[in-house]
Short mmCIF file of C-alpha atoms in Angstrom, two decimals:
data_model
loop_
_atom_site.label_atom_id
_atom_site.label_comp_id
_atom_site.label_asym_id
_atom_site.label_seq_id
_atom_site.Cartn_x
_atom_site.Cartn_y
_atom_site.Cartn_z
CA UNK F 24 -9.04 -5.64 13.67
CA UNK F 25 -5.59 -4.00 14.24
CA UNK F 26 -3.99 -2.13 11.18
CA UNK F 27 -0.45 -1.09 11.56
CA UNK F 28 1.07 1.22 9.01
CA UNK F 29 4.65 0.02 8.43
CA UNK F 30 5.54 2.45 5.63
CA UNK F 31 3.51 5.31 4.31
CA UNK F 32 5.54 6.82 1.46
CA UNK F 33 5.51 5.99 -2.22
CA UNK F 34 8.38 4.43 -4.05
CA UNK F 35 11.64 5.88 -2.99
CA UNK F 36 10.50 6.90 0.57
CA UNK F 37 10.95 10.18 2.11
CA UNK F 38 13.13 12.01 1.75
CA UNK F 39 14.10 10.13 -1.51
CA UNK F 40 17.77 9.18 -1.42
CA UNK F 41 18.60 10.96 -4.71
CA UNK F 42 16.14 13.67 -4.65
CA UNK F 43 16.73 17.39 -3.86
CA UNK F 44 13.29 18.81 -4.53
CA UNK F 45 11.83 21.19 -2.03
CA UNK F 46 10.51 18.76 0.23
CA UNK F 47 13.44 16.52 0.44
CA UNK F 48 16.06 19.22 0.72
CA UNK F 49 13.63 21.06 3.36
CA UNK F 50 13.72 18.01 5.43
CA UNK F 51 17.38 17.51 5.28
CA UNK F 52 18.39 20.98 6.20
CA UNK F 53 15.67 21.15 8.96
CA UNK F 54 13.46 23.87 7.15
CA UNK F 55 10.70 21.63 6.54
CA UNK F 56 8.41 20.37 9.52
CA UNK F 57 7.70 16.71 8.39
CA UNK F 58 8.23 13.21 9.28
CA UNK F 59 10.51 10.68 7.41
CA UNK F 60 8.59 7.80 5.94
CA UNK F 61 9.59 4.32 4.43
CA UNK F 62 7.90 2.84 1.42
CA UNK F 63 4.18 1.85 1.72
CA UNK F 64 3.31 -1.40 3.57
CA UNK F 65 0.79 -2.28 6.15
CA UNK F 66 0.12 -5.22 8.44
CA UNK F 67 -3.29 -6.43 9.73
CA UNK F 68 -4.26 -8.65 12.51
CA UNK F 69 -7.26 -10.04 14.26
CA UNK F 70 -5.62 -10.99 17.61
CA UNK F 71 -2.44 -8.55 17.63
CA UNK F 72 -0.01 -11.77 17.49
CA UNK F 73 -0.46 -13.23 14.19
CA UNK F 74 -0.25 -10.55 11.15
CA UNK F 75 -0.99 -10.48 7.42
CA UNK F 76 1.61 -8.22 5.51
CA UNK F 77 0.05 -6.27 2.68
CA UNK F 78 2.93 -5.57 0.25
CA UNK F 79 6.70 -6.07 1.18
CA UNK F 80 8.59 -2.89 0.50
CA UNK F 81 12.36 -2.69 0.24
CA UNK F 82 12.29 -1.17 3.61
CA UNK F 83 10.40 -4.28 5.11
CA UNK F 84 13.68 -5.12 7.45
CA UNK F 85 13.68 -1.92 9.14
CA UNK F 86 9.81 -1.76 9.39
CA UNK F 87 9.49 -5.04 11.01
CA UNK F 88 12.30 -4.09 13.59
CA UNK F 89 10.36 -1.04 14.47
CA UNK F 90 7.20 -3.13 15.23
CA UNK F 91 7.67 -5.39 18.36
CA UNK F 92 4.71 -7.75 17.44
CA UNK F 93 6.40 -8.92 14.31
CA UNK F 94 9.12 -10.68 16.61
CA UNK F 95 6.95 -12.23 19.27
CA UNK F 96 9.95 -14.67 20.48
CA UNK F 97 7.87 -17.81 20.49
CA UNK F 98 10.75 -19.99 19.21
CA UNK F 99 14.47 -19.59 18.21
CA UNK F 100 13.70 -18.48 14.84
CA UNK F 101 10.19 -16.83 14.85
CA UNK F 102 8.04 -13.97 13.09
CA UNK F 103 4.68 -12.48 13.53
CA UNK F 104 4.04 -12.79 9.80
CA UNK F 105 1.44 -15.38 9.14
CA UNK F 106 0.91 -14.49 5.33
CA UNK F 107 1.66 -11.99 2.74
CA UNK F 108 -0.99 -10.26 0.48
CA UNK F 109 0.64 -8.60 -2.68
CA UNK F 110 -1.71 -5.57 -4.22
CA UNK F 111 0.37 -5.45 -7.25
CA UNK F 112 3.81 -6.39 -8.74
CA UNK F 113 5.48 -3.08 -8.56
CA UNK F 114 9.05 -3.16 -7.39
CA UNK F 115 8.39 -0.91 -4.20
CA UNK F 116 5.78 -3.29 -3.10
CA UNK F 117 7.53 -6.71 -3.73
CA UNK F 118 11.15 -6.33 -3.46
CA UNK F 119 11.06 -6.99 0.37
CA UNK F 120 10.27 -10.52 -0.38
CA UNK F 121 14.01 -10.93 -0.93
CA UNK F 122 14.78 -9.50 2.60
CA UNK F 123 12.42 -12.08 4.11
CA UNK F 124 14.29 -14.96 2.52
CA UNK F 125 15.50 -16.39 5.80
CA UNK F 126 11.99 -17.11 6.84
CA UNK F 127 10.88 -18.85 3.91
CA UNK F 128 8.59 -20.68 3.16
CA UNK F 129 5.85 -17.86 3.11
CA UNK F 130 2.40 -17.96 2.24
CA UNK F 131 1.82 -15.30 -0.43
CA UNK F 132 -1.46 -14.35 -1.80
CA UNK F 133 -1.70 -12.39 -5.17
CA UNK F 134 -3.66 -12.49 -8.53
CA UNK F 135 -2.68 -14.53 -11.57
CA UNK F 136 -1.40 -11.24 -13.15
CA UNK F 137 0.99 -10.38 -10.35
CA UNK F 138 2.15 -14.09 -10.07
CA UNK F 139 3.03 -14.00 -13.86
CA UNK F 140 4.86 -10.74 -13.59
CA UNK F 141 6.75 -12.34 -10.34
CA UNK F 142 7.63 -15.48 -12.26
CA UNK F 143 8.76 -13.83 -15.54
CA UNK F 144 9.96 -10.28 -15.64
CA UNK F 145 10.78 -10.10 -12.08
CA UNK F 146 10.96 -13.80 -11.04
CA UNK F 147 10.92 -13.59 -7.22
CA UNK F 148 8.88 -16.87 -7.09
CA UNK F 149 11.61 -18.64 -9.15
CA UNK F 150 14.51 -17.05 -7.28
CA UNK F 151 13.39 -17.81 -3.77
CA UNK F 152 12.70 -21.39 -4.32
CA UNK F 153 16.28 -21.97 -3.32
CA UNK F 154 15.45 -20.83 0.34
CA UNK F 155 13.64 -23.57 2.05
CA UNK F 156 10.93 -23.85 -0.56
CA UNK F 157 10.61 -20.25 -1.21
CA UNK F 158 7.03 -18.64 -1.78
CA UNK F 159 3.86 -20.66 -1.67
CA UNK F 160 1.35 -19.01 -4.26
CA UNK F 161 -2.23 -18.79 -2.93
CA UNK F 162 -4.32 -17.58 -5.95
CA UNK F 163 -6.62 -14.57 -5.45
CA UNK F 164 -9.59 -14.86 -7.35
CA UNK F 165 -11.28 -11.48 -8.47
CA UNK F 166 -14.78 -12.67 -7.98
CA UNK F 167 -14.73 -14.07 -4.56
CA UNK F 168 -13.55 -13.32 -0.98
CA UNK F 169 -10.92 -15.14 0.75
CA UNK F 170 -9.58 -15.95 4.33
CA UNK F 171 -6.20 -16.67 5.76
CA UNK F 172 -5.52 -19.33 8.42
CA UNK F 173 -3.24 -17.00 10.37
CA UNK F 174 -6.24 -14.45 11.04
CA UNK F 175 -9.38 -16.63 10.78
CA UNK F 176 -11.60 -13.76 11.96
CA UNK F 177 -10.62 -11.52 8.97
CA UNK F 178 -12.49 -11.77 5.52
CA UNK F 179 -10.54 -10.42 2.48
CA UNK F 180 -12.33 -9.05 -0.53
CA UNK F 181 -10.14 -8.24 -3.71
CA UNK F 182 -11.24 -5.16 -5.73
CA UNK F 183 -9.62 -4.93 -9.36
CA UNK F 184 -8.52 -1.37 -9.54
CA UNK F 185 -7.41 0.62 -12.81
CA UNK F 186 -3.70 0.95 -12.97
CA UNK F 187 -0.63 0.05 -15.05
CA UNK F 188 1.53 -2.97 -14.82
CA UNK F 189 5.18 -2.25 -14.01
CA UNK F 190 8.07 -1.89 -16.57
CA UNK F 191 9.21 -5.45 -16.46
CA UNK F 192 5.60 -6.96 -17.00
CA UNK F 193 5.12 -8.96 -19.97
CA UNK F 194 1.86 -7.06 -20.47
CA UNK F 195 3.14 -3.78 -19.64
CA UNK F 196 1.10 -2.06 -22.17
CA UNK F 197 -1.91 -4.30 -22.19
CA UNK F 198 -3.71 -3.70 -18.89
CA UNK F 199 -5.63 -6.75 -17.14
CA UNK F 200 -7.85 -7.08 -14.23
CA UNK F 201 -5.68 -8.02 -11.41
CA UNK F 202 -2.64 -5.97 -12.22
CA UNK F 203 -3.45 -3.84 -9.19
CA UNK F 204 -6.08 -4.73 -6.47
CA UNK F 205 -7.53 -2.90 -3.58
CA UNK F 206 -8.93 -4.71 -0.61
CA UNK F 207 -12.12 -4.74 1.75
CA UNK F 208 -10.87 -6.35 5.08
CA UNK F 209 -13.79 -7.16 7.42
CA UNK F 210 -13.55 -8.37 10.97
CA UNK F 211 -16.14 -11.05 11.58
CA UNK F 212 -16.35 -10.36 15.27
CA UNK F 213 -16.61 -6.62 15.44
CA UNK F 214 -17.85 -5.88 12.05
CA UNK F 215 -15.28 -3.43 11.41
CA UNK F 216 -14.33 -2.83 7.71
CA UNK F 217 -11.14 -1.41 5.97
CA UNK F 218 -11.03 -0.20 2.39
CA UNK F 219 -7.36 -0.23 1.53
CA UNK F 220 -6.25 1.03 -2.04
CA UNK F 221 -2.55 2.45 -2.04
CA UNK F 222 -2.92 2.52 -5.93
CA UNK F 223 -6.03 4.03 -6.97
CA UNK F 224 -6.57 5.83 -10.43
CA UNK F 225 -10.26 5.94 -10.83
CA UNK F 226 -13.33 5.70 -8.56
CA UNK F 227 -16.62 4.72 -10.27
CA UNK F 228 -19.95 4.50 -8.80
CA UNK F 229 -19.61 0.68 -7.65
CA UNK F 230 -16.35 1.36 -6.11
CA UNK F 231 -17.69 4.42 -4.39
CA UNK F 232 -20.43 2.31 -2.85
CA UNK F 233 -18.01 -0.16 -1.33
CA UNK F 234 -16.00 2.73 0.03
CA UNK F 235 -19.18 4.08 1.65
CA UNK F 236 -19.82 0.63 3.32
CA UNK F 237 -16.37 0.71 5.10
CA UNK F 238 -15.38 2.28 8.41
CA UNK F 239 -12.01 3.50 7.51
CA UNK F 240 -10.67 4.43 3.96
CA UNK F 241 -6.86 3.88 3.59
CA UNK F 242 -6.38 5.32 0.16
CA UNK F 243 -3.91 6.51 -2.48
CA UNK F 244 -2.27 9.76 -1.39
CA UNK F 245 0.45 9.91 -3.92
CA UNK F 246 0.19 13.24 -5.57
CA UNK F 247 -1.47 16.52 -4.61
CA UNK F 248 -1.70 17.66 -8.41
CA UNK F 249 -1.95 15.39 -11.32
CA UNK F 250 1.05 17.08 -13.07
CA UNK F 251 3.05 17.45 -9.81
CA UNK F 252 6.08 15.54 -11.08
CA UNK F 253 6.37 17.56 -14.11
CA UNK F 254 6.05 20.82 -12.58
CA UNK F 255 8.68 19.99 -9.90
CA UNK F 256 10.96 18.80 -12.56
CA UNK F 257 11.42 15.23 -11.41
CA UNK F 258 9.33 13.26 -13.89
CA UNK F 259 7.48 13.43 -17.27
CA UNK F 260 4.37 11.25 -16.39
CA UNK F 261 1.01 12.35 -14.77
CA UNK F 262 -0.49 10.90 -11.78
CA UNK F 263 -3.24 9.41 -13.88
CA UNK F 264 -0.62 7.75 -16.29
CA UNK F 265 0.94 6.16 -13.30
CA UNK F 266 -2.31 4.87 -12.16
CA UNK F 267 -2.84 7.38 -9.27
CA UNK F 268 -5.79 9.91 -8.52
CA UNK F 269 -4.30 13.17 -7.37
CA UNK F 270 -5.91 14.82 -4.36
CA UNK F 271 -6.54 18.21 -5.95
CA UNK F 272 -8.76 19.43 -8.88
CA UNK F 273 -12.23 18.48 -10.17
CA UNK F 274 -12.86 14.79 -9.61
CA UNK F 275 -9.89 14.39 -7.48
CA UNK F 276 -9.51 12.13 -4.31
CA UNK F 277 -10.73 14.99 -2.13
CA UNK F 278 -13.80 15.24 -4.10
CA UNK F 279 -14.39 11.65 -3.75
CA UNK F 280 -13.76 11.50 0.09
CA UNK F 281 -16.18 14.52 0.37
CA UNK F 282 -18.98 12.31 -0.72
CA UNK F 283 -18.19 10.03 2.28
CA UNK F 284 -18.80 11.73 5.58
CA UNK F 285 -19.14 9.18 7.72
CA UNK F 286 -15.80 7.42 7.06
CA UNK F 287 -12.51 7.73 8.79
CA UNK F 288 -10.26 8.90 5.77
CA UNK F 289 -6.43 8.38 5.76
CA UNK F 290 -3.97 9.10 2.71
CA UNK F 291 -1.09 6.40 2.38
CA UNK F 292 1.54 6.08 -0.34
CA UNK F 293 2.69 9.66 -0.34
CA UNK F 294 5.18 10.86 -3.00
CA UNK F 295 8.15 12.90 -1.78
CA UNK F 296 7.05 15.82 -3.96
CA UNK F 297 3.52 16.02 -2.36
CA UNK F 298 3.05 19.34 -0.47
CA UNK F 299 0.99 17.44 2.24
CA UNK F 300 4.24 16.04 3.70
CA UNK F 301 4.94 19.60 4.89
CA UNK F 302 2.88 19.96 8.07
CA UNK F 303 2.71 23.64 7.87
CA UNK F 304 1.56 23.81 4.18
CA UNK F 305 -1.92 25.23 3.09
CA UNK F 306 -2.54 21.88 1.50
CA UNK F 307 -2.13 20.12 4.91
CA UNK F 308 -4.26 22.65 6.41
CA UNK F 309 -6.89 22.02 3.63
CA UNK F 310 -6.84 18.27 4.72
CA UNK F 311 -7.37 19.15 8.24
CA UNK F 312 -10.26 21.20 7.31
CA UNK F 313 -11.85 18.29 5.43
CA UNK F 314 -11.09 15.88 8.34
CA UNK F 315 -8.49 13.81 5.99
CA UNK F 316 -5.50 12.28 7.91
CA UNK F 317 -2.13 11.68 6.35
CA UNK F 318 -0.62 8.21 7.26
CA UNK F 319 2.75 8.06 9.02
CA UNK F 320 5.03 5.24 9.81
CA UNK F 321 3.95 3.53 13.15
CA UNK F 322 0.38 4.67 12.88
CA UNK F 323 -2.13 2.42 14.43
CA UNK F 324 -5.82 2.00 13.47
CA UNK F 325 -8.17 -0.39 15.44
CA UNK F 326 -11.49 -1.20 13.95
#
């Protein structure tokens, strides 16, 4: 299984276009040693030719241009995108569908809740019907695995996760299973397993067991501290209120990952305020000490 990190940042990317926090300002003036990052999206393949996109960020055009296998040149109009899986209906994970309109129709896999959001509050399915048939919905059922014809040797298992629906959702304040999912992706040839959860607000015993059965954990790295946005003066909500488990503190992501010594551990969906973006920060050094990696655009993983 081939896993390509197309984008590794949270919504807004890094540096965020309208942000002058210490990280963003430091990157722009050259005082911060860090990598620029686009908004979170990955691609998965079983053969390196045909790919499944997991989320389509607003930066998708630049991400595809930077990854040659997405343009294999087999025809006059062509792409390596075989299908698209949406983990949720958040704007930073779905707006890229608009940028892919020239390639419609696309096979899109998502839950009932995500499909409802993208047919009502943010009606991408309706809008894109006008481009060569638009998006073909394939229903993700939360209690069963599924396969995708473009990558027949991969098995996808959805994991309902605790999170909040986006502001435009009809059930914004009424959470439902399927608002946000993680995935276990298994290569049926190699046996390699990826646990992917860019939005993860809570890890219970059953989820921890599934993480323990995976070879690589690609998990929520949004915030270092739960109140990070408040303390930096750029927001009013905590990480938990936004559906993200911070790395630091009792019961945080680092405590969770500490219980899983055999897995490769990679943080993704990193907010522009997170000090781990600074490669010289003590927080980054703590990750190195714990053998936890920080995803970056262009990172490749093979399982």
